[in-house]
Every structure is written in structure tokens, then in C-alpha cells.
Amino acid sequence: MTSPAPAAHTSDPARRNSFVLPRMNAVAQVRAGKKTRRIPQLLLGLVGYGAAVMLLVRSGLGAASWNVLTEGTANALGISFGWATNLIALLVLVAWIPLRELPGLGTLLNVAIVGFAADATATVLPDPQGPLAAIGYLLLGLVALAFFDALYLGAQFGSGPRDGIMTGLVRLTRLPVALVRTGIEVTVAVGGWLLGGTVGAGTVLIALCMGPLVGYFLPLVAVRLPAEPSPAPASAPAPASAPEGTSVDFPKSGPGA
């Protein structure tokens, strides 16, 4: 099995914007190196993500689309925000089956940790006093959500359930990521609003800024994994001679090999 090439580190802003994480299955994620950094980074990212979610909810200015749906589900079913988060995550994982998405360790821990971290934050986070405090909650929550999202993704243990829906639909429909993500966010936000979730100016701000912020943070916090060297054959046969006037193409090494 050929290991994906490690993402190249670059300070070039143009290349940073095109940064992508190598795609690995669950076995490859666990076998990859640097686990003493990756596992704590994964856990910190997921806990911070849950705390940032609650900051946005408490701002009262409009949460992200999936949080609008979570809030509406919690209100409709009479359960806590954390339990609603976990319930939706499990339902989304079921939707992975027709999309043929495979979960990783990060996917499973996302379901287990984010909701409880949001509930724990709610017990100690006071309501904002006045509009300036609410705006502060919104801006801090937005930046924190993007940072901790990039942090857990950068640990390279797999994406959360909602990100898997997006990547699966992109692969099956061949539509642009921006179009698919926008369609998902609009559908989810409308559904959450119909259930009683809060939609406000913050919802629009988050939808417009999350992508660029995650794109900025991800190259800075992603763990660069060394590629496993391919085992060399004991004795490589010499290439067959080609007729005069023709050339022999040798396979190139690298990510595209």
C-alpha cells in the first residue's frame, strides 16, 4: 500500500490556500507516525471545538448552520444541546453508508466529545451582558471554531460526521465544493430555524468566514506525516532494450506515482 505523500510546508500564501490533507483510511491514520503529538492535538481540538460552539450559541446573534439545527432539535425534543449534537452526529453517520464514507478515530471521538464539551462550557459560561459582549462572544467563537476545527483536522485522524457528508456528496455529484457546502448549510439552517433554532446576522457571518479562516489555520497546525518508504525489490530487472528511435518511459516517483 502506497502511503500518501506528506503535505509540503510552505509560507507562500497562494500555495497555503490550496493546502489539502492526504486522504487516509482508518488503518493508515493509526499507523502513521507522530502520535504523541497527534492524539493530544486531536483531543484538544475537539474539546475546543465544543467550547467554541457554545460561545456562538450564547452570543444570541446567530450560530453556524449545524448549530442552528442542533438548537432547534434540542428545543423540539426537550433535550440538552450536547445530547442533540450527538444525536445529529449519529444520524449523519448513518447517511455516510450510501455515500461510502469510512470513519476514522477522529470521527468517532467527534461524536463522543464535542457535545459534552459544549454542555460543560454552558455550565460555566455566563450570558453576555449587552450588545458589545454578545458581539465579542460571536467574534471570539468564530475564530475559535475555525482554529479548533483546523486543529483536530490537522491531527489527521479523520473528519467529523458533517464534513464527511460534504466530501461524499462532492465525490458522487462531481459538483464544486463551494456549491455543495452552500447547499448543505442553507438546507440545514432552514431546517433548524423551522424547529426553533436561532438564525441571525452571525449565521451569515460564520458561513462567509469559516472557510477562509480554516484555510488559513490548517496549514499552520497540520501535522506533517513522513511518507513510508516503499520497499525496494531485491533485484530489479534491467529494462528491456527499445528499438532504435524510440524511448523507454520509466515510472516517476512521487505523490502521483
PDB file of C-alpha atoms in Angstrom:
ATOM      1  CA  MET A   1       0.000   0.000   0.000  1.00  0.00           C
ATOM      2  CA  THR A   2       1.410   3.331  -1.021  1.00  0.00           C
ATOM      3  CA  SER A   3       1.310   5.971   1.684  1.00  0.00           C
ATOM      4  CA  PRO A   4       0.156   9.445   0.705  1.00  0.00           C
ATOM      5  CA  ALA A   5       2.904  11.992   0.402  1.00  0.00           C
ATOM      6  CA  PRO A   6       3.199  14.405   3.304  1.00  0.00           C
ATOM      7  CA  ALA A   7       1.789  17.852   2.729  1.00  0.00           C
ATOM      8  CA  ALA A   8       4.569  20.260   1.906  1.00  0.00           C
ATOM      9  CA  HIS A   9       5.151  23.115   4.320  1.00  0.00           C
ATOM     10  CA  THR A  10       5.165  26.490   2.635  1.00  0.00           C
ATOM     11  CA  SER A  11       4.968  30.107   3.653  1.00  0.00           C
ATOM     12  CA  ASP A  12       3.645  31.131   0.239  1.00  0.00           C
ATOM     13  CA  PRO A  13       0.089  32.426   0.820  1.00  0.00           C
ATOM     14  CA  ALA A  14      -1.081  31.309  -2.615  1.00  0.00           C
ATOM     15  CA  ARG A  15       0.103  27.761  -2.028  1.00  0.00           C
ATOM     16  CA  ARG A  16      -1.225  27.790   1.540  1.00  0.00           C
ATOM     17  CA  ASN A  17      -4.712  28.462   0.198  1.00  0.00           C
ATOM     18  CA  SER A  18      -4.517  25.277  -1.912  1.00  0.00           C
ATOM     19  CA  PHE A  19      -3.329  23.144   1.020  1.00  0.00           C
ATOM     20  CA  VAL A  20      -5.034  19.774   1.275  1.00  0.00           C
ATOM     21  CA  LEU A  21      -4.617  16.919   3.742  1.00  0.00           C
ATOM     22  CA  PRO A  22      -3.731  13.488   2.356  1.00  0.00           C
ATOM     23  CA  ARG A  23      -6.662  11.094   2.312  1.00  0.00           C
ATOM     24  CA  MET A  24      -6.087   8.062   4.556  1.00  0.00           C
ATOM     25  CA  ASN A  25      -8.262   5.223   5.731  1.00  0.00           C
ATOM     26  CA  ALA A  26      -8.619   4.433   9.442  1.00  0.00           C
ATOM     27  CA  VAL A  27      -5.781   1.882   9.441  1.00  0.00           C
ATOM     28  CA  ALA A  28      -3.381   4.275   7.739  1.00  0.00           C
ATOM     29  CA  GLN A  29      -4.315   7.037  10.196  1.00  0.00           C
ATOM     30  CA  VAL A  30      -3.460   4.868  13.184  1.00  0.00           C
ATOM     31  CA  ARG A  31      -0.266   3.510  11.612  1.00  0.00           C
ATOM     32  CA  ALA A  32       1.027   6.966  10.728  1.00  0.00           C
ATOM     33  CA  GLY A  33       3.741   8.483  12.913  1.00  0.00           C
ATOM     34  CA  LYS A  34       3.904  11.376  15.374  1.00  0.00           C
ATOM     35  CA  LYS A  35       1.049  10.018  17.502  1.00  0.00           C
ATOM     36  CA  THR A  36       2.456  11.603  20.676  1.00  0.00           C
ATOM     37  CA  ARG A  37       1.588  14.964  19.133  1.00  0.00           C
ATOM     38  CA  ARG A  38      -1.400  13.981  17.012  1.00  0.00           C
ATOM     39  CA  ILE A  39      -3.529  12.372  19.735  1.00  0.00           C
ATOM     40  CA  PRO A  40      -3.328  15.320  22.196  1.00  0.00           C
ATOM     41  CA  GLN A  41      -3.912  17.706  19.281  1.00  0.00           C
ATOM     42  CA  LEU A  42      -6.998  15.745  18.252  1.00  0.00           C
ATOM     43  CA  LEU A  43      -8.438  15.788  21.772  1.00  0.00           C
ATOM     44  CA  LEU A  44      -7.670  19.463  22.358  1.00  0.00           C
ATOM     45  CA  GLY A  45      -9.183  20.361  19.002  1.00  0.00           C
ATOM     46  CA  LEU A  46     -12.427  18.528  19.710  1.00  0.00           C
ATOM     47  CA  VAL A  47     -12.817  19.955  23.235  1.00  0.00           C
ATOM     48  CA  GLY A  48     -12.057  23.464  21.986  1.00  0.00           C
ATOM     49  CA  TYR A  49     -14.471  22.995  19.111  1.00  0.00           C
ATOM     50  CA  GLY A  50     -17.295  22.145  21.504  1.00  0.00           C
ATOM     51  CA  ALA A  51     -16.489  25.180  23.677  1.00  0.00           C
ATOM     52  CA  ALA A  52     -16.443  27.457  20.614  1.00  0.00           C
ATOM     53  CA  VAL A  53     -19.825  26.120  19.525  1.00  0.00           C
ATOM     54  CA  MET A  54     -21.339  27.166  22.844  1.00  0.00           C
ATOM     55  CA  LEU A  55     -19.756  30.625  22.608  1.00  0.00           C
ATOM     56  CA  LEU A  56     -21.555  31.148  19.313  1.00  0.00           C
ATOM     57  CA  VAL A  57     -24.837  29.860  20.688  1.00  0.00           C
ATOM     58  CA  ARG A  58     -24.650  32.081  23.790  1.00  0.00           C
ATOM     59  CA  SER A  59     -23.919  35.168  21.679  1.00  0.00           C
ATOM     60  CA  GLY A  60     -27.555  35.091  20.582  1.00  0.00           C
ATOM     61  CA  LEU A  61     -26.586  36.668  17.262  1.00  0.00           C
ATOM     62  CA  GLY A  62     -26.957  33.524  15.186  1.00  0.00           C
ATOM     63  CA  ALA A  63     -24.969  30.305  15.257  1.00  0.00           C
ATOM     64  CA  ALA A  64     -23.496  28.230  12.448  1.00  0.00           C
ATOM     65  CA  SER A  65     -25.945  26.259  10.319  1.00  0.00           C
ATOM     66  CA  TRP A  66     -25.426  22.894  12.016  1.00  0.00           C
ATOM     67  CA  ASN A  67     -25.676  24.558  15.419  1.00  0.00           C
ATOM     68  CA  VAL A  68     -28.969  26.145  14.386  1.00  0.00           C
ATOM     69  CA  LEU A  69     -30.237  22.663  13.589  1.00  0.00           C
ATOM     70  CA  THR A  70     -28.854  21.335  16.888  1.00  0.00           C
ATOM     71  CA  GLU A  71     -30.502  24.113  18.874  1.00  0.00           C
ATOM     72  CA  GLY A  72     -33.804  23.555  17.083  1.00  0.00           C
ATOM     73  CA  THR A  73     -33.606  19.795  17.663  1.00  0.00           C
ATOM     74  CA  ALA A  74     -32.852  20.329  21.350  1.00  0.00           C
ATOM     75  CA  ASN A  75     -35.868  22.633  21.692  1.00  0.00           C
ATOM     76  CA  ALA A  76     -38.169  20.308  19.774  1.00  0.00           C
ATOM     77  CA  LEU A  77     -37.173  17.139  21.665  1.00  0.00           C
ATOM     78  CA  GLY A  78     -36.612  18.732  25.068  1.00  0.00           C
ATOM     79  CA  ILE A  79     -33.012  17.507  25.378  1.00  0.00           C
ATOM     80  CA  SER A  80     -29.742  19.311  26.062  1.00  0.00           C
ATOM     81  CA  PHE A  81     -27.703  20.940  23.328  1.00  0.00           C
ATOM     82  CA  GLY A  82     -24.937  18.381  23.834  1.00  0.00           C
ATOM     83  CA  TRP A  83     -27.237  15.383  23.505  1.00  0.00           C
ATOM     84  CA  ALA A  84     -28.805  16.925  20.396  1.00  0.00           C
ATOM     85  CA  THR A  85     -25.301  17.370  18.945  1.00  0.00           C
ATOM     86  CA  ASN A  86     -24.515  13.705  19.496  1.00  0.00           C
ATOM     87  CA  LEU A  87     -27.881  12.564  18.122  1.00  0.00           C
ATOM     88  CA  ILE A  88     -27.451  14.536  14.901  1.00  0.00           C
ATOM     89  CA  ALA A  89     -23.880  13.302  14.525  1.00  0.00           C
ATOM     90  CA  LEU A  90     -25.044   9.689  14.775  1.00  0.00           C
ATOM     91  CA  LEU A  91     -27.807  10.257  12.213  1.00  0.00           C
ATOM     92  CA  VAL A  92     -25.313  11.881   9.861  1.00  0.00           C
ATOM     93  CA  LEU A  93     -23.008   8.874  10.250  1.00  0.00           C
ATOM     94  CA  VAL A  94     -25.871   6.659   9.061  1.00  0.00           C
ATOM     95  CA  ALA A  95     -26.087   8.867   5.960  1.00  0.00           C
ATOM     96  CA  TRP A  96     -22.431   8.002   5.269  1.00  0.00           C
ATOM     97  CA  ILE A  97     -23.456   4.465   4.280  1.00  0.00           C
ATOM     98  CA  PRO A  98     -24.862   5.302   0.815  1.00  0.00           C
ATOM     99  CA  LEU A  99     -22.044   7.833   0.356  1.00  0.00           C
ATOM    100  CA  ARG A 100     -19.458   5.087   1.097  1.00  0.00           C
ATOM    101  CA  GLU A 101     -17.568   7.233   3.576  1.00  0.00           C
ATOM    102  CA  LEU A 102     -15.311   5.429   6.067  1.00  0.00           C
ATOM    103  CA  PRO A 103     -14.961   6.755   9.639  1.00  0.00           C
ATOM    104  CA  GLY A 104     -11.677   7.229  11.472  1.00  0.00           C
ATOM    105  CA  LEU A 105     -10.713   7.719  15.101  1.00  0.00           C
ATOM    106  CA  GLY A 106     -11.376  11.459  14.807  1.00  0.00           C
ATOM    107  CA  THR A 107     -14.873  10.759  13.500  1.00  0.00           C
ATOM    108  CA  LEU A 108     -15.797   8.590  16.481  1.00  0.00           C
ATOM    109  CA  LEU A 109     -14.257  10.929  19.061  1.00  0.00           C
ATOM    110  CA  ASN A 110     -16.029  13.855  17.407  1.00  0.00           C
ATOM    111  CA  VAL A 111     -19.340  12.192  18.227  1.00  0.00           C
ATOM    112  CA  ALA A 112     -18.254  11.396  21.785  1.00  0.00           C
ATOM    113  CA  ILE A 113     -16.524  14.635  22.822  1.00  0.00           C
ATOM    114  CA  VAL A 114     -17.884  17.743  21.072  1.00  0.00           C
ATOM    115  CA  GLY A 115     -21.371  17.624  22.524  1.00  0.00           C
ATOM    116  CA  PHE A 116     -20.188  17.026  26.074  1.00  0.00           C
ATOM    117  CA  ALA A 117     -17.601  19.807  25.767  1.00  0.00           C
ATOM    118  CA  ALA A 118     -20.376  22.171  24.665  1.00  0.00           C
ATOM    119  CA  ASP A 119     -22.516  21.171  27.661  1.00  0.00           C
ATOM    120  CA  ALA A 120     -19.588  21.620  30.071  1.00  0.00           C
ATOM    121  CA  THR A 121     -18.897  25.082  28.651  1.00  0.00           C
ATOM    122  CA  ALA A 122     -22.555  26.034  29.071  1.00  0.00           C
ATOM    123  CA  THR A 123     -22.331  25.381  32.823  1.00  0.00           C
ATOM    124  CA  VAL A 124     -19.536  27.922  33.350  1.00  0.00           C
ATOM    125  CA  LEU A 125     -20.089  30.448  30.547  1.00  0.00           C
ATOM    126  CA  PRO A 126     -22.199  33.444  31.636  1.00  0.00           C
ATOM    127  CA  ASP A 127     -24.682  35.077  29.318  1.00  0.00           C
ATOM    128  CA  PRO A 128     -23.282  38.178  27.585  1.00  0.00           C
ATOM    129  CA  GLN A 129     -24.265  41.445  29.217  1.00  0.00           C
ATOM    130  CA  GLY A 130     -25.103  43.912  26.483  1.00  0.00           C
ATOM    131  CA  PRO A 131     -24.609  44.025  22.705  1.00  0.00           C
ATOM    132  CA  LEU A 132     -20.839  44.570  22.846  1.00  0.00           C
ATOM    133  CA  ALA A 133     -20.357  41.428  24.909  1.00  0.00           C
ATOM    134  CA  ALA A 134     -22.593  39.497  22.517  1.00  0.00           C
ATOM    135  CA  ILE A 135     -20.516  40.678  19.538  1.00  0.00           C
ATOM    136  CA  GLY A 136     -17.372  39.674  21.435  1.00  0.00           C
ATOM    137  CA  TYR A 137     -18.799  36.179  22.002  1.00  0.00           C
ATOM    138  CA  LEU A 138     -19.617  35.946  18.303  1.00  0.00           C
ATOM    139  CA  LEU A 139     -16.200  37.042  17.038  1.00  0.00           C
ATOM    140  CA  LEU A 140     -14.247  35.013  19.598  1.00  0.00           C
ATOM    141  CA  GLY A 141     -16.416  31.972  18.935  1.00  0.00           C
ATOM    142  CA  LEU A 142     -15.985  32.300  15.179  1.00  0.00           C
ATOM    143  CA  VAL A 143     -12.181  32.467  15.339  1.00  0.00           C
ATOM    144  CA  ALA A 144     -12.028  29.717  17.968  1.00  0.00           C
ATOM    145  CA  LEU A 145     -14.345  27.463  15.970  1.00  0.00           C
ATOM    146  CA  ALA A 146     -12.174  27.808  12.863  1.00  0.00           C
ATOM    147  CA  PHE A 147      -8.926  27.322  14.806  1.00  0.00           C
ATOM    148  CA  PHE A 148     -10.034  24.236  16.739  1.00  0.00           C
ATOM    149  CA  ASP A 149     -11.664  22.805  13.609  1.00  0.00           C
ATOM    150  CA  ALA A 150      -8.327  23.097  11.820  1.00  0.00           C
ATOM    151  CA  LEU A 151      -6.533  21.735  14.901  1.00  0.00           C
ATOM    152  CA  TYR A 152      -8.476  18.481  15.050  1.00  0.00           C
ATOM    153  CA  LEU A 153      -8.461  18.049  11.265  1.00  0.00           C
ATOM    154  CA  GLY A 154      -4.718  18.733  11.233  1.00  0.00           C
ATOM    155  CA  ALA A 155      -4.163  15.774  13.557  1.00  0.00           C
ATOM    156  CA  GLN A 156      -5.128  13.629  10.545  1.00  0.00           C
ATOM    157  CA  PHE A 157      -7.360  11.120  12.288  1.00  0.00           C
ATOM    158  CA  GLY A 158     -10.341  11.670  10.002  1.00  0.00           C
ATOM    159  CA  SER A 159     -13.093  14.252   9.659  1.00  0.00           C
ATOM    160  CA  GLY A 160     -16.228  14.739  11.679  1.00  0.00           C
ATOM    161  CA  PRO A 161     -19.579  13.379  10.519  1.00  0.00           C
ATOM    162  CA  ARG A 162     -20.755  16.609   8.867  1.00  0.00           C
ATOM    163  CA  ASP A 163     -17.588  17.076   6.834  1.00  0.00           C
ATOM    164  CA  GLY A 164     -17.996  13.507   5.593  1.00  0.00           C
ATOM    165  CA  ILE A 165     -21.414  14.362   4.162  1.00  0.00           C
ATOM    166  CA  MET A 166     -19.856  17.174   2.158  1.00  0.00           C
ATOM    167  CA  THR A 167     -16.919  15.175   0.823  1.00  0.00           C
ATOM    168  CA  GLY A 168     -19.171  12.239  -0.053  1.00  0.00           C
ATOM    169  CA  LEU A 169     -21.608  14.409  -1.998  1.00  0.00           C
ATOM    170  CA  VAL A 170     -18.786  16.161  -3.823  1.00  0.00           C
ATOM    171  CA  ARG A 171     -17.341  12.830  -4.905  1.00  0.00           C
ATOM    172  CA  LEU A 172     -20.691  11.418  -6.042  1.00  0.00           C
ATOM    173  CA  THR A 173     -22.163  14.501  -7.738  1.00  0.00           C
ATOM    174  CA  ARG A 174     -18.898  15.959  -9.104  1.00  0.00           C
ATOM    175  CA  LEU A 175     -20.235  19.399  -8.170  1.00  0.00           C
ATOM    176  CA  PRO A 176     -17.883  22.093  -6.783  1.00  0.00           C
ATOM    177  CA  VAL A 177     -17.200  22.009  -3.050  1.00  0.00           C
ATOM    178  CA  ALA A 178     -18.455  25.596  -2.633  1.00  0.00           C
ATOM    179  CA  LEU A 179     -21.799  24.755  -4.252  1.00  0.00           C
ATOM    180  CA  VAL A 180     -22.297  21.560  -2.247  1.00  0.00           C
ATOM    181  CA  ARG A 181     -21.307  23.170   1.068  1.00  0.00           C
ATOM    182  CA  THR A 182     -23.551  26.179   0.473  1.00  0.00           C
ATOM    183  CA  GLY A 183     -26.484  23.913  -0.363  1.00  0.00           C
ATOM    184  CA  ILE A 184     -25.920  21.877   2.797  1.00  0.00           C
ATOM    185  CA  GLU A 185     -25.593  24.955   5.019  1.00  0.00           C
ATOM    186  CA  VAL A 186     -28.731  26.604   3.635  1.00  0.00           C
ATOM    187  CA  THR A 187     -30.770  23.399   3.949  1.00  0.00           C
ATOM    188  CA  VAL A 188     -29.545  22.716   7.481  1.00  0.00           C
ATOM    189  CA  ALA A 189     -30.079  26.320   8.626  1.00  0.00           C
ATOM    190  CA  VAL A 190     -33.636  26.409   7.267  1.00  0.00           C
ATOM    191  CA  GLY A 191     -34.429  23.070   8.902  1.00  0.00           C
ATOM    192  CA  GLY A 192     -33.038  24.272  12.233  1.00  0.00           C
ATOM    193  CA  TRP A 193     -34.978  27.526  12.004  1.00  0.00           C
ATOM    194  CA  LEU A 194     -38.219  25.633  11.387  1.00  0.00           C
ATOM    195  CA  LEU A 195     -37.503  23.628  14.565  1.00  0.00           C
ATOM    196  CA  GLY A 196     -36.968  26.801  16.593  1.00  0.00           C
ATOM    197  CA  GLY A 197     -33.233  27.415  16.215  1.00  0.00           C
ATOM    198  CA  THR A 198     -31.796  30.928  16.224  1.00  0.00           C
ATOM    199  CA  VAL A 199     -30.820  32.409  12.853  1.00  0.00           C
ATOM    200  CA  GLY A 200     -29.235  35.851  12.795  1.00  0.00           C
ATOM    201  CA  ALA A 201     -26.565  38.018  11.269  1.00  0.00           C
ATOM    202  CA  GLY A 202     -23.973  35.806  12.896  1.00  0.00           C
ATOM    203  CA  THR A 203     -25.184  32.840  10.876  1.00  0.00           C
ATOM    204  CA  VAL A 204     -24.363  34.687   7.661  1.00  0.00           C
ATOM    205  CA  LEU A 205     -21.016  35.911   9.003  1.00  0.00           C
ATOM    206  CA  ILE A 206     -19.985  32.412  10.037  1.00  0.00           C
ATOM    207  CA  ALA A 207     -20.986  30.947   6.681  1.00  0.00           C
ATOM    208  CA  LEU A 208     -18.859  33.519   4.838  1.00  0.00           C
ATOM    209  CA  CYS A 209     -15.800  33.471   7.124  1.00  0.00           C
ATOM    210  CA  MET A 210     -15.403  29.873   8.280  1.00  0.00           C
ATOM    211  CA  GLY A 211     -13.898  28.660   5.015  1.00  0.00           C
ATOM    212  CA  PRO A 212     -11.189  31.320   4.721  1.00  0.00           C
ATOM    213  CA  LEU A 213     -10.303  31.076   8.431  1.00  0.00           C
ATOM    214  CA  VAL A 214      -9.964  27.289   8.400  1.00  0.00           C
ATOM    215  CA  GLY A 215      -7.954  27.579   5.195  1.00  0.00           C
ATOM    216  CA  TYR A 216      -5.570  29.955   6.986  1.00  0.00           C
ATOM    217  CA  PHE A 217      -5.187  27.931  10.198  1.00  0.00           C
ATOM    218  CA  LEU A 218      -4.987  24.443   8.736  1.00  0.00           C
ATOM    219  CA  PRO A 219      -1.550  24.734   7.086  1.00  0.00           C
ATOM    220  CA  LEU A 220      -0.187  26.239  10.309  1.00  0.00           C
ATOM    221  CA  VAL A 221      -1.349  23.475  12.657  1.00  0.00           C
ATOM    222  CA  ALA A 222      -1.460  20.374  10.443  1.00  0.00           C
ATOM    223  CA  VAL A 223       0.948  17.611  11.436  1.00  0.00           C
ATOM    224  CA  ARG A 224       3.317  16.749   8.602  1.00  0.00           C
ATOM    225  CA  LEU A 225       3.475  12.984   8.372  1.00  0.00           C
ATOM    226  CA  PRO A 226       6.541  11.347   6.815  1.00  0.00           C
ATOM    227  CA  ALA A 227       5.780   9.075   3.914  1.00  0.00           C
ATOM    228  CA  GLU A 228       6.655   5.442   4.453  1.00  0.00           C
ATOM    229  CA  PRO A 229       9.475   4.423   2.118  1.00  0.00           C
ATOM    230  CA  SER A 230       8.426   1.872  -0.448  1.00  0.00           C
ATOM    231  CA  PRO A 231      10.371  -1.393  -0.064  1.00  0.00           C
ATOM    232  CA  ALA A 232      12.921  -1.803  -2.816  1.00  0.00           C
ATOM    233  CA  PRO A 233      12.880  -5.097  -4.722  1.00  0.00           C
ATOM    234  CA  ALA A 234      15.751  -7.492  -4.062  1.00  0.00           C
ATOM    235  CA  SER A 235      16.923  -7.282  -7.630  1.00  0.00           C
ATOM    236  CA  ALA A 236      15.361  -5.034 -10.192  1.00  0.00           C
ATOM    237  CA  PRO A 237      15.475  -6.438 -13.732  1.00  0.00           C
ATOM    238  CA  ALA A 238      17.123  -4.282 -16.322  1.00  0.00           C
ATOM    239  CA  PRO A 239      14.675  -2.547 -18.660  1.00  0.00           C
ATOM    240  CA  ALA A 240      14.194  -4.215 -21.988  1.00  0.00           C
ATOM    241  CA  SER A 241      16.029  -2.590 -24.831  1.00  0.00           C
ATOM    242  CA  ALA A 242      13.880  -0.468 -27.072  1.00  0.00           C
ATOM    243  CA  PRO A 243      14.094  -0.298 -30.826  1.00  0.00           C
ATOM    244  CA  GLU A 244      16.253   2.458 -32.155  1.00  0.00           C
ATOM    245  CA  GLY A 245      14.424   5.733 -32.484  1.00  0.00           C
ATOM    246  CA  THR A 246      12.036   5.060 -29.601  1.00  0.00           C
ATOM    247  CA  SER A 247      12.272   5.904 -25.894  1.00  0.00           C
ATOM    248  CA  VAL A 248      11.531   3.969 -22.747  1.00  0.00           C
ATOM    249  CA  ASP A 249       9.452   5.808 -20.083  1.00  0.00           C
ATOM    250  CA  PHE A 250      10.310   4.965 -16.508  1.00  0.00           C
ATOM    251  CA  PRO A 251       7.696   5.401 -13.779  1.00  0.00           C
ATOM    252  CA  LYS A 252       8.163   8.566 -11.794  1.00  0.00           C
ATOM    253  CA  SER A 253       8.239   8.566  -8.025  1.00  0.00           C
ATOM    254  CA  GLY A 254       6.134  10.983  -6.042  1.00  0.00           C
ATOM    255  CA  PRO A 255       2.554  11.593  -4.993  1.00  0.00           C
ATOM    256  CA  GLY A 256       1.165  10.929  -8.459  1.00  0.00           C
ATOM    257  CA  ALA A 257       3.046   7.635  -8.958  1.00  0.00           C
TER     258      ALA A 257
END
